[in-house]
Amino acid sequence: DTAALEAAIIADRKAGMLPAGIIACVGGTSTGGTDDIATVAQVARRYGLYLHVDAAWAGSAMICPEYRHFWSGVEGADSIVFNPHKWLGAQFDCSIQFLRDPSSHVRTLAIK
């Protein structure tokens, strides 16, 4: 419910809190639930928030043309993760993450 998402962002900001970002889901592990990524991406852009797409469970299905509609709007994400070990027979715990700007993650994980 992106209206509720936007209302929560506004309420948090009015209360002096700064949301760190938004996580949209493509195929939640328990229910298979999927967010409307395109609409969530619009909200993220409107408020200057980082958007991560969690497709850990169902992301591997996107290799099939009949499921690609679930990716609609994914180009608006800052990062995406999916786990080939869940559907593609890869070794446990194989995860893949795509980053729009990997330099921010490299800086965060750097040892100085």
JSON list of C-alpha atoms in Angstrom, two decimals:
[
{"chain": "A", "resi": 1, "resn": "ASP", "atom": "CA", "xyz": [0.00, 0.00, 0.00]},
{"chain": "A", "resi": 2, "resn": "THR", "atom": "CA", "xyz": [2.08, 2.92, -1.27]},
{"chain": "A", "resi": 3, "resn": "ALA", "atom": "CA", "xyz": [-0.33, 5.48, 0.18]},
{"chain": "A", "resi": 4, "resn": "ALA", "atom": "CA", "xyz": [0.35, 4.05, 3.65]},
{"chain": "A", "resi": 5, "resn": "LEU", "atom": "CA", "xyz": [4.09, 4.01, 2.88]},
{"chain": "A", "resi": 6, "resn": "GLU", "atom": "CA", "xyz": [4.04, 7.66, 1.91]},
{"chain": "A", "resi": 7, "resn": "ALA", "atom": "CA", "xyz": [1.94, 8.57, 4.97]},
{"chain": "A", "resi": 8, "resn": "ALA", "atom": "CA", "xyz": [4.46, 6.78, 7.21]},
{"chain": "A", "resi": 9, "resn": "ILE", "atom": "CA", "xyz": [7.37, 8.67, 5.62]},
{"chain": "A", "resi": 10, "resn": "ILE", "atom": "CA", "xyz": [5.60, 11.99, 6.14]},
{"chain": "A", "resi": 11, "resn": "ALA", "atom": "CA", "xyz": [4.69, 11.11, 9.76]},
{"chain": "A", "resi": 12, "resn": "ASP", "atom": "CA", "xyz": [8.26, 10.03, 10.53]},
{"chain": "A", "resi": 13, "resn": "ARG", "atom": "CA", "xyz": [9.71, 13.23, 9.11]},
{"chain": "A", "resi": 14, "resn": "LYS", "atom": "CA", "xyz": [7.21, 15.36, 11.06]},
{"chain": "A", "resi": 15, "resn": "ALA", "atom": "CA", "xyz": [8.30, 13.50, 14.21]},
{"chain": "A", "resi": 16, "resn": "GLY", "atom": "CA", "xyz": [11.94, 14.36, 13.48]},
{"chain": "A", "resi": 17, "resn": "MET", "atom": "CA", "xyz": [12.93, 10.91, 12.25]},
{"chain": "A", "resi": 18, "resn": "LEU", "atom": "CA", "xyz": [14.76, 10.31, 8.99]},
{"chain": "A", "resi": 19, "resn": "PRO", "atom": "CA", "xyz": [13.83, 7.12, 7.13]},
{"chain": "A", "resi": 20, "resn": "ALA", "atom": "CA", "xyz": [16.97, 5.33, 5.93]},
{"chain": "A", "resi": 21, "resn": "GLY", "atom": "CA", "xyz": [15.34, 3.87, 2.83]},
{"chain": "A", "resi": 22, "resn": "ILE", "atom": "CA", "xyz": [12.64, 1.62, 1.46]},
{"chain": "A", "resi": 23, "resn": "ILE", "atom": "CA", "xyz": [12.72, -2.13, 0.90]},
{"chain": "A", "resi": 24, "resn": "ALA", "atom": "CA", "xyz": [10.33, -3.45, -1.74]},
{"chain": "A", "resi": 25, "resn": "CYS", "atom": "CA", "xyz": [9.65, -7.17, -1.95]},
{"chain": "A", "resi": 26, "resn": "VAL", "atom": "CA", "xyz": [9.33, -9.41, -5.00]},
{"chain": "A", "resi": 27, "resn": "GLY", "atom": "CA", "xyz": [8.09, -12.78, -3.78]},
{"chain": "A", "resi": 28, "resn": "GLY", "atom": "CA", "xyz": [8.14, -12.78, 0.00]},
{"chain": "A", "resi": 29, "resn": "THR", "atom": "CA", "xyz": [9.34, -16.13, 1.34]},
{"chain": "A", "resi": 30, "resn": "SER", "atom": "CA", "xyz": [6.26, -16.87, 3.46]},
{"chain": "A", "resi": 31, "resn": "THR", "atom": "CA", "xyz": [3.50, -15.70, 1.11]},
{"chain": "A", "resi": 32, "resn": "GLY", "atom": "CA", "xyz": [5.01, -14.94, -2.29]},
{"chain": "A", "resi": 33, "resn": "GLY", "atom": "CA", "xyz": [3.76, -11.38, -1.86]},
{"chain": "A", "resi": 34, "resn": "THR", "atom": "CA", "xyz": [5.04, -8.80, -4.30]},
{"chain": "A", "resi": 35, "resn": "ASP", "atom": "CA", "xyz": [5.17, -5.00, -4.06]},
{"chain": "A", "resi": 36, "resn": "ASP", "atom": "CA", "xyz": [4.48, -2.73, -7.02]},
{"chain": "A", "resi": 37, "resn": "ILE", "atom": "CA", "xyz": [8.11, -1.78, -7.57]},
{"chain": "A", "resi": 38, "resn": "ALA", "atom": "CA", "xyz": [7.37, 0.99, -10.07]},
{"chain": "A", "resi": 39, "resn": "THR", "atom": "CA", "xyz": [5.06, 2.81, -7.64]},
{"chain": "A", "resi": 40, "resn": "VAL", "atom": "CA", "xyz": [7.37, 2.25, -4.67]},
{"chain": "A", "resi": 41, "resn": "ALA", "atom": "CA", "xyz": [10.26, 3.62, -6.77]},
{"chain": "A", "resi": 42, "resn": "GLN", "atom": "CA", "xyz": [8.26, 6.79, -7.43]},
{"chain": "A", "resi": 43, "resn": "VAL", "atom": "CA", "xyz": [7.76, 7.27, -3.68]},
{"chain": "A", "resi": 44, "resn": "ALA", "atom": "CA", "xyz": [11.47, 6.66, -3.03]},
{"chain": "A", "resi": 45, "resn": "ARG", "atom": "CA", "xyz": [12.47, 9.24, -5.66]},
{"chain": "A", "resi": 46, "resn": "ARG", "atom": "CA", "xyz": [9.93, 11.76, -4.36]},
{"chain": "A", "resi": 47, "resn": "TYR", "atom": "CA", "xyz": [11.50, 11.65, -0.90]},
{"chain": "A", "resi": 48, "resn": "GLY", "atom": "CA", "xyz": [15.11, 11.05, -1.92]},
{"chain": "A", "resi": 49, "resn": "LEU", "atom": "CA", "xyz": [15.23, 7.62, -0.28]},
{"chain": "A", "resi": 50, "resn": "TYR", "atom": "CA", "xyz": [17.36, 4.61, -1.15]},
{"chain": "A", "resi": 51, "resn": "LEU", "atom": "CA", "xyz": [15.32, 1.77, -2.68]},
{"chain": "A", "resi": 52, "resn": "HIS", "atom": "CA", "xyz": [16.35, -1.85, -2.20]},
{"chain": "A", "resi": 53, "resn": "VAL", "atom": "CA", "xyz": [14.44, -4.68, -3.90]},
{"chain": "A", "resi": 54, "resn": "ASP", "atom": "CA", "xyz": [14.43, -7.93, -1.95]},
{"chain": "A", "resi": 55, "resn": "ALA", "atom": "CA", "xyz": [13.80, -10.70, -4.47]},
{"chain": "A", "resi": 56, "resn": "ALA", "atom": "CA", "xyz": [15.68, -13.34, -2.49]},
{"chain": "A", "resi": 57, "resn": "TRP", "atom": "CA", "xyz": [13.01, -16.03, -2.86]},
{"chain": "A", "resi": 58, "resn": "ALA", "atom": "CA", "xyz": [11.39, -15.34, -6.25]},
{"chain": "A", "resi": 59, "resn": "GLY", "atom": "CA", "xyz": [14.05, -13.31, -8.05]},
{"chain": "A", "resi": 60, "resn": "SER", "atom": "CA", "xyz": [15.39, -16.33, -9.89]},
{"chain": "A", "resi": 61, "resn": "ALA", "atom": "CA", "xyz": [11.98, -16.75, -11.56]},
{"chain": "A", "resi": 62, "resn": "MET", "atom": "CA", "xyz": [12.69, -13.59, -13.55]},
{"chain": "A", "resi": 63, "resn": "ILE", "atom": "CA", "xyz": [14.66, -15.68, -16.05]},
{"chain": "A", "resi": 64, "resn": "CYS", "atom": "CA", "xyz": [11.23, -16.88, -17.24]},
{"chain": "A", "resi": 65, "resn": "PRO", "atom": "CA", "xyz": [9.45, -14.44, -19.58]},
{"chain": "A", "resi": 66, "resn": "GLU", "atom": "CA", "xyz": [6.07, -15.16, -17.99]},
{"chain": "A", "resi": 67, "resn": "TYR", "atom": "CA", "xyz": [7.27, -13.77, -14.63]},
{"chain": "A", "resi": 68, "resn": "ARG", "atom": "CA", "xyz": [9.19, -10.71, -15.80]},
{"chain": "A", "resi": 69, "resn": "HIS", "atom": "CA", "xyz": [6.21, -8.41, -15.23]},
{"chain": "A", "resi": 70, "resn": "PHE", "atom": "CA", "xyz": [7.07, -8.62, -11.52]},
{"chain": "A", "resi": 71, "resn": "TRP", "atom": "CA", "xyz": [10.28, -6.70, -12.36]},
{"chain": "A", "resi": 72, "resn": "SER", "atom": "CA", "xyz": [8.35, -3.72, -13.74]},
{"chain": "A", "resi": 73, "resn": "GLY", "atom": "CA", "xyz": [10.00, -0.62, -12.31]},
{"chain": "A", "resi": 74, "resn": "VAL", "atom": "CA", "xyz": [13.10, -2.41, -11.03]},
{"chain": "A", "resi": 75, "resn": "GLU", "atom": "CA", "xyz": [15.26, 0.04, -12.97]},
{"chain": "A", "resi": 76, "resn": "GLY", "atom": "CA", "xyz": [14.34, 2.58, -10.27]},
{"chain": "A", "resi": 77, "resn": "ALA", "atom": "CA", "xyz": [16.01, 0.50, -7.54]},
{"chain": "A", "resi": 78, "resn": "ASP", "atom": "CA", "xyz": [19.37, 1.34, -6.00]},
{"chain": "A", "resi": 79, "resn": "SER", "atom": "CA", "xyz": [20.04, -2.30, -5.17]},
{"chain": "A", "resi": 80, "resn": "ILE", "atom": "CA", "xyz": [18.53, -5.72, -5.80]},
{"chain": "A", "resi": 81, "resn": "VAL", "atom": "CA", "xyz": [19.22, -9.09, -4.20]},
{"chain": "A", "resi": 82, "resn": "PHE", "atom": "CA", "xyz": [18.18, -12.60, -5.17]},
{"chain": "A", "resi": 83, "resn": "ASN", "atom": "CA", "xyz": [19.25, -16.07, -4.07]},
{"chain": "A", "resi": 84, "resn": "PRO", "atom": "CA", "xyz": [19.92, -18.61, -6.85]},
{"chain": "A", "resi": 85, "resn": "HIS", "atom": "CA", "xyz": [20.17, -21.38, -4.23]},
{"chain": "A", "resi": 86, "resn": "LYS", "atom": "CA", "xyz": [16.42, -21.11, -3.64]},
{"chain": "A", "resi": 87, "resn": "TRP", "atom": "CA", "xyz": [15.21, -21.96, -7.17]},
{"chain": "A", "resi": 88, "resn": "LEU", "atom": "CA", "xyz": [18.18, -22.53, -9.46]},
{"chain": "A", "resi": 89, "resn": "GLY", "atom": "CA", "xyz": [19.92, -25.39, -7.69]},
{"chain": "A", "resi": 90, "resn": "ALA", "atom": "CA", "xyz": [22.97, -23.35, -6.71]},
{"chain": "A", "resi": 91, "resn": "GLN", "atom": "CA", "xyz": [24.91, -24.22, -3.57]},
{"chain": "A", "resi": 92, "resn": "PHE", "atom": "CA", "xyz": [23.53, -22.86, -0.31]},
{"chain": "A", "resi": 93, "resn": "ASP", "atom": "CA", "xyz": [23.97, -19.86, 0.47]},
{"chain": "A", "resi": 94, "resn": "CYS", "atom": "CA", "xyz": [24.46, -18.32, -2.98]},
{"chain": "A", "resi": 95, "resn": "SER", "atom": "CA", "xyz": [23.24, -14.72, -3.12]},
{"chain": "A", "resi": 96, "resn": "ILE", "atom": "CA", "xyz": [23.56, -12.14, -5.86]},
{"chain": "A", "resi": 97, "resn": "GLN", "atom": "CA", "xyz": [23.36, -8.41, -5.30]},
{"chain": "A", "resi": 98, "resn": "PHE", "atom": "CA", "xyz": [23.21, -5.75, -7.98]},
{"chain": "A", "resi": 99, "resn": "LEU", "atom": "CA", "xyz": [24.16, -2.20, -6.99]},
{"chain": "A", "resi": 100, "resn": "ARG", "atom": "CA", "xyz": [23.52, 1.02, -8.88]},
{"chain": "A", "resi": 101, "resn": "ASP", "atom": "CA", "xyz": [26.51, 2.62, -7.12]},
{"chain": "A", "resi": 102, "resn": "PRO", "atom": "CA", "xyz": [28.82, -0.03, -5.65]},
{"chain": "A", "resi": 103, "resn": "SER", "atom": "CA", "xyz": [31.27, 2.58, -4.39]},
{"chain": "A", "resi": 104, "resn": "SER", "atom": "CA", "xyz": [29.05, 3.46, -1.41]},
{"chain": "A", "resi": 105, "resn": "HIS", "atom": "CA", "xyz": [29.03, -0.19, -0.29]},
{"chain": "A", "resi": 106, "resn": "VAL", "atom": "CA", "xyz": [32.77, -0.55, -0.81]},
{"chain": "A", "resi": 107, "resn": "ARG", "atom": "CA", "xyz": [33.38, 2.55, 1.36]},
{"chain": "A", "resi": 108, "resn": "THR", "atom": "CA", "xyz": [31.04, 1.22, 4.06]},
{"chain": "A", "resi": 109, "resn": "LEU", "atom": "CA", "xyz": [32.82, -2.13, 4.23]},
{"chain": "A", "resi": 110, "resn": "ALA", "atom": "CA", "xyz": [36.36, -0.75, 3.92]},
{"chain": "A", "resi": 111, "resn": "ILE", "atom": "CA", "xyz": [38.87, -1.43, 6.67]},
{"chain": "A", "resi": 112, "resn": "LYS", "atom": "CA", "xyz": [41.03, 1.54, 7.53]}
]
